[in-house]
Amino acid sequence: MSLVITGATGHLGRLVIDQLLAAGVPAGRIVATGRDVTKLGLVAEQTGVTIRTADFTGPASLVEAFRGAERLLLVSTTTVGQRYDGHRRAIDAAAAAGASLIVYTSILNADSARMRLATEHRDTEQYLRTGHLPYVILRNGWYLENYTDQLPVIRQHSAILGAAGNGRVSAASRADYAAAATAVLTGEGHSGATYELGGEAFTLTELAATFAEVLGTPVAYRDLPTDAYAATLAGAGLPADFADVLADADAGLARGELFTDRHDLRDLIGRSPTTRLQAIRVATAASAVPAT
Ligand SMILES: NC(=O)c1ccc[n+]([C@@H]2O[C@H](COP(=O)([O-])OP(=O)(O)OC[C@H]3O[C@@H](n4cnc5c(N)ncnc54)[C@H](OP(=O)(O)O)[C@@H]3O)[C@@H](O)[C@H]2O)c1
């Protein structure tokens, strides 16, 4: 019987594959799935994990993709507005394939958050709760990478833009959330649990101060009205719908929807989650231009 990972062609799923292997799970027990599995050719060659195509818009192929699954990690998909239908198909396929546990990556405070991003997570959680398949819900908080990926723009403008006010975000690295998923997939006693996962909490003003400290140059946090922030993101080239979703998430952050004071992440991974200072230092070092 195997551990089947969806979204393994993406950042989080790929980290889970690496961490399962590092934890000593035999490659023969791991099935890595995604839509575009050409991205996984090298990992299959190097590690021997099984690769299968799984597109949540094609239910027939999904049962085959999940064949032999003992436990399945359902990584939430990316197309906001079409996610719930796909998640439902994946859950049905996992049950049809005979999985005994499904682990779903949701969003922090999914039951109470009003931000648009939470809606399909809440619906997916509800579908899991009313089904017959034992489940674990990992309510992942914001990724630190959402901020460190902005490093070039932050450097250029000496500013972070947002609509988060003085809200606090409990962020951690993707690798931390992958470690939590790995712990649940390889551990016992988690069935039925809902974990609120987040790391150190900070405001975006505090985040800007940490960027300033690491870069050695002033960085300000500029708070905008939600609409103005969405317009700025769209003006920078993001599709308008996605810009709206991100600005709406910042409004949720301002209301405290991406904050948790629970220590579920630390308890699951057995160490403190990555801090913003550590993440910014690593991202800054990685982006350093070698002297010529
Ligand atoms: N907590 C946060 O801050 C945060 C931020 C961004 C996203 N998220 C959520 O967390 C998830 C994982 O994050 P990530 O960084 O790993 O995202 P990512 O790198 O964009 O990976 C998304 C994965 O979803 C797969 N996928 C998309 N649509 C699919 C479909 N219809 N059927 C099957 N697979 C599909 C993709 O497969 P292919 O590559 O093969 O197409 C990819 O493997 C995201 O999908 C999103 O729901 C959370």
XYZ file of C-alpha atoms and ligand atoms in Angstrom:
340
model
C 0.000 0.000 0.000
C 1.255 3.435 -0.831
C 1.265 7.089 0.139
C -0.219 9.097 -2.728
C 0.594 12.802 -2.977
C -1.419 15.134 -5.212
C 0.047 18.440 -6.364
C 3.502 16.829 -6.315
C 4.378 18.889 -9.403
C 3.935 22.018 -7.265
C 6.084 23.514 -4.533
C 4.428 22.049 -1.436
C 3.773 18.558 -2.807
C 7.334 18.265 -4.045
C 8.672 19.189 -0.606
C 6.485 16.465 0.909
C 7.953 13.881 -1.497
C 11.490 14.953 -0.518
C 10.650 14.874 3.182
C 8.964 11.449 3.014
C 12.114 10.082 1.383
C 14.303 11.833 3.983
C 12.133 10.296 6.732
C 13.001 6.853 5.362
C 9.770 5.978 3.554
C 10.814 3.598 0.758
C 10.468 5.163 -2.708
C 8.403 2.130 -3.722
C 5.671 3.228 -1.302
C 5.418 6.791 -2.677
C 3.216 7.833 -5.605
C 3.734 11.422 -6.802
C 0.873 12.832 -8.870
C 0.104 16.072 -10.702
C -1.330 17.375 -13.946
C 1.967 17.976 -15.726
C 4.113 15.064 -14.594
C 6.909 15.897 -17.035
C 8.024 18.155 -14.157
C 8.701 14.995 -12.113
C 10.862 13.074 -14.597
C 14.094 13.792 -12.780
C 12.768 12.968 -9.325
C 11.443 9.623 -10.621
C 14.794 8.841 -12.195
C 16.782 9.857 -9.121
C 14.595 8.368 -6.382
C 12.426 5.656 -7.911
C 9.102 7.076 -6.689
C 6.117 6.218 -8.892
C 4.742 9.031 -11.049
C 1.108 9.195 -12.176
C -1.002 11.858 -13.864
C -3.926 13.080 -11.752
C -6.061 15.930 -13.046
C -9.047 16.623 -10.789
C -11.128 17.559 -13.821
C -10.958 13.942 -15.067
C -12.655 11.625 -12.524
C -12.104 8.386 -14.461
C -8.342 8.762 -14.497
C -8.293 9.763 -10.831
C -9.288 6.361 -9.411
C -6.537 4.795 -11.507
C -4.056 7.474 -10.352
C -4.924 6.754 -6.705
C -4.848 2.958 -7.092
C -3.306 1.214 -4.060
C -3.447 4.370 -1.915
C -3.318 3.655 1.787
C -3.097 7.340 2.696
C -3.559 10.279 0.331
C -2.408 13.882 0.682
C -4.882 16.144 -1.130
C -3.054 19.403 -1.844
C -5.625 22.105 -2.532
C -5.542 23.296 -6.142
C -4.938 26.733 -7.548
C -7.911 27.786 -9.671
C -9.999 29.823 -7.239
C -13.696 29.284 -8.001
C -13.192 25.812 -9.527
C -11.416 24.180 -6.639
C -14.315 22.683 -4.691
C -15.590 20.532 -7.582
C -12.094 19.185 -8.186
C -11.479 18.511 -4.501
C -14.790 16.632 -4.285
C -13.826 14.451 -7.255
C -10.456 13.723 -5.664
C -12.082 12.777 -2.336
C -14.554 10.467 -4.106
C -11.717 8.894 -6.096
C -9.625 8.364 -2.949
C -12.573 6.560 -1.355
C -13.164 4.482 -4.524
C -9.461 3.576 -4.604
C -9.771 2.209 -1.041
C -7.674 4.797 0.821
C -7.995 4.567 4.592
C -7.004 8.188 5.317
C -7.137 11.454 3.392
C -5.102 14.468 4.517
C -6.317 17.816 3.145
C -4.388 21.109 3.039
C -6.937 23.787 3.985
C -6.495 27.385 5.154
C -6.069 28.805 8.643
C -9.373 29.511 10.431
C -11.319 28.066 7.494
C -14.507 27.800 9.550
C -14.648 31.480 10.538
C -12.613 33.370 7.908
C -14.693 35.607 5.608
C -12.027 36.078 2.927
C -12.926 34.655 -0.487
C -10.016 32.222 -0.437
C -11.548 30.393 2.549
C -14.906 29.556 0.924
C -13.854 26.508 -1.084
C -11.685 25.236 1.761
C -14.691 25.440 4.110
C -16.846 23.590 1.556
C -14.174 20.917 1.059
C -13.832 20.430 4.818
C -17.595 20.054 5.084
C -17.570 17.430 2.308
C -14.879 15.498 4.165
C -16.824 15.671 7.427
C -19.994 14.298 5.895
C -18.219 11.450 4.060
C -17.128 8.059 5.300
C -13.405 8.343 4.687
C -11.263 9.069 7.776
C -9.583 12.451 7.286
C -7.110 14.938 8.736
C -7.388 18.659 8.016
C -4.199 20.718 7.897
C -5.281 24.356 8.000
C -2.123 25.893 6.572
C -1.374 29.529 7.353
C 0.283 31.964 4.957
C 3.608 31.003 3.399
C 6.640 33.141 4.308
C 7.507 32.731 0.629
C 4.525 34.970 -0.220
C 6.763 37.752 1.153
C 10.294 36.573 0.409
C 9.348 36.043 -3.264
C 8.766 39.822 -3.376
C 12.395 40.535 -2.479
C 13.400 42.059 -5.871
C 10.410 44.447 -5.813
C 10.935 45.310 -2.141
C 14.581 46.098 -2.888
C 13.635 48.221 -5.885
C 10.940 50.285 -4.143
C 12.151 50.135 -0.510
C 8.550 49.328 0.364
C 6.036 46.576 0.948
C 2.504 47.327 -0.211
C -0.605 45.756 1.275
C -4.058 46.256 2.700
C -3.480 44.384 5.942
C -3.505 47.306 8.361
C -2.137 46.258 11.732
C -3.348 42.672 11.338
C -0.973 39.902 12.410
C -0.167 36.976 10.144
C 1.073 33.655 11.569
C 3.305 32.626 8.697
C 5.712 29.710 8.237
C 7.724 28.291 5.374
C 6.366 25.826 2.848
C 8.956 23.367 4.171
C 7.398 23.681 7.654
C 3.915 22.888 6.315
C 5.400 20.021 4.283
C 6.975 18.684 7.482
C 3.559 18.768 9.173
C 2.011 16.831 6.272
C 4.877 14.328 6.390
C 4.401 13.844 10.139
C 0.695 13.139 9.685
C 1.188 10.840 6.682
C 3.784 8.755 8.512
C 2.348 8.988 12.037
C -0.593 7.535 13.940
C -3.436 8.986 15.972
C -4.290 11.970 13.761
C -7.532 10.719 12.204
C -10.367 13.221 12.684
C -8.024 16.035 13.741
C -8.144 19.598 12.428
C -4.843 21.398 12.929
C -4.470 25.195 12.820
C -0.954 25.637 11.433
C 1.042 28.834 11.643
C 4.342 30.179 12.909
C 5.490 33.411 14.478
C 2.896 36.214 14.151
C 3.843 39.650 12.801
C 2.329 42.751 11.247
C 3.451 43.890 7.806
C 5.080 46.904 9.487
C 7.183 44.457 11.523
C 7.880 42.492 8.338
C 9.146 45.658 6.612
C 11.407 46.365 9.598
C 12.926 42.882 9.291
C 13.543 43.348 5.559
C 15.206 46.693 6.422
C 17.377 45.018 9.063
C 18.589 42.287 6.699
C 18.983 44.498 3.605
C 20.615 47.324 5.573
C 18.370 49.868 3.865
C 15.044 51.486 4.860
C 11.910 49.511 3.941
C 8.461 50.938 4.721
C 5.094 49.224 4.877
C 2.533 51.226 2.864
C -1.030 50.376 3.764
C -3.591 50.941 0.999
C -7.373 50.651 0.857
C -8.327 47.178 -0.416
C -9.529 48.460 -3.814
C -6.404 50.552 -4.344
C -4.195 47.590 -3.450
C -6.083 45.350 -5.916
C -5.677 48.020 -8.611
C -1.951 48.276 -7.866
C -1.503 44.501 -8.176
C -3.478 44.459 -11.425
C -1.421 47.417 -12.686
C 1.716 45.386 -11.990
C 0.438 42.665 -14.309
C -1.600 40.258 -12.152
C -4.898 39.087 -13.666
C -7.647 41.351 -12.235
C -9.547 38.466 -10.558
C -6.444 37.199 -8.830
C -5.476 40.727 -7.759
C -8.936 41.049 -6.160
C -8.532 37.713 -4.363
C -5.126 38.716 -2.961
C -6.335 42.145 -1.820
C -9.369 40.488 -0.234
C -7.006 38.097 1.600
C -5.125 41.107 2.983
C -8.423 42.535 4.225
C -8.949 39.171 5.954
C -5.444 39.403 7.398
C -6.403 42.814 8.819
C -9.417 41.159 10.519
C -7.148 38.519 12.093
C -8.167 35.670 9.803
C -4.573 34.559 9.142
C -3.568 34.625 12.810
C -3.395 31.725 15.248
C -1.950 31.480 18.727
C -2.085 27.699 18.630
C 1.157 25.712 18.483
C -0.108 22.831 16.348
C 2.621 23.341 13.732
C 5.450 23.310 16.276
C 3.929 20.282 17.999
C 3.549 18.335 14.742
C 7.037 19.032 13.401
C 8.837 18.870 16.760
C 10.693 22.177 16.348
C 9.974 25.884 16.060
C 8.700 26.910 12.630
C 10.946 29.096 10.455
C 10.898 32.778 11.482
C 10.601 35.725 9.105
C 14.176 36.750 9.988
C 15.520 33.315 9.007
C 13.477 33.238 5.789
C 14.499 36.754 4.732
C 18.169 36.024 5.459
C 18.067 32.860 3.344
C 16.222 34.587 0.470
C 18.613 37.558 0.557
C 21.689 35.327 0.550
C 20.257 33.274 -2.331
C 19.656 36.420 -4.386
C 23.090 37.928 -3.786
C 24.853 38.731 -7.059
C 28.390 37.323 -6.992
C 31.060 40.035 -7.355
C 32.761 40.085 -10.777
N -0.778 29.180 2.386
C -0.425 29.990 1.395
O 0.186 31.052 1.576
C -0.745 29.586 0.008
C -0.251 30.351 -1.049
C -0.534 29.919 -2.336
C -1.279 28.778 -2.538
N -1.745 28.063 -1.487
C -2.535 26.825 -1.652
O -1.670 25.736 -1.347
C -1.567 24.850 -2.477
C -0.146 24.311 -2.579
O 0.759 25.396 -2.660
P 1.959 25.343 -3.694
O 2.827 26.467 -3.341
O 2.517 23.958 -3.787
O 1.202 25.671 -5.079
P 1.739 25.356 -6.551
O 3.221 25.265 -6.576
O 1.071 26.322 -7.460
O 1.174 23.897 -6.832
C -0.177 23.673 -7.094
C -0.363 22.209 -7.447
O -1.751 22.002 -7.694
C -1.844 21.174 -8.855
N -3.126 21.386 -9.501
C -3.683 22.551 -9.883
N -4.867 22.317 -10.451
C -5.060 20.991 -10.462
C -6.083 20.126 -10.922
N -7.165 20.590 -11.524
N -5.925 18.796 -10.749
C -4.836 18.301 -10.139
N -3.830 19.060 -9.672
C -3.943 20.383 -9.843
C -0.704 21.622 -9.735
O -0.438 20.615 -10.669
P 0.376 20.889 -12.074
O 1.581 21.729 -11.694
O 0.781 19.551 -12.545
O -0.560 21.604 -12.952
C 0.404 21.795 -8.711
O 1.041 20.576 -8.457
C -1.987 25.726 -3.664
O -2.459 24.900 -4.707
C -3.054 26.613 -3.048
O -4.298 25.926 -2.936
C -1.477 28.443 -0.235
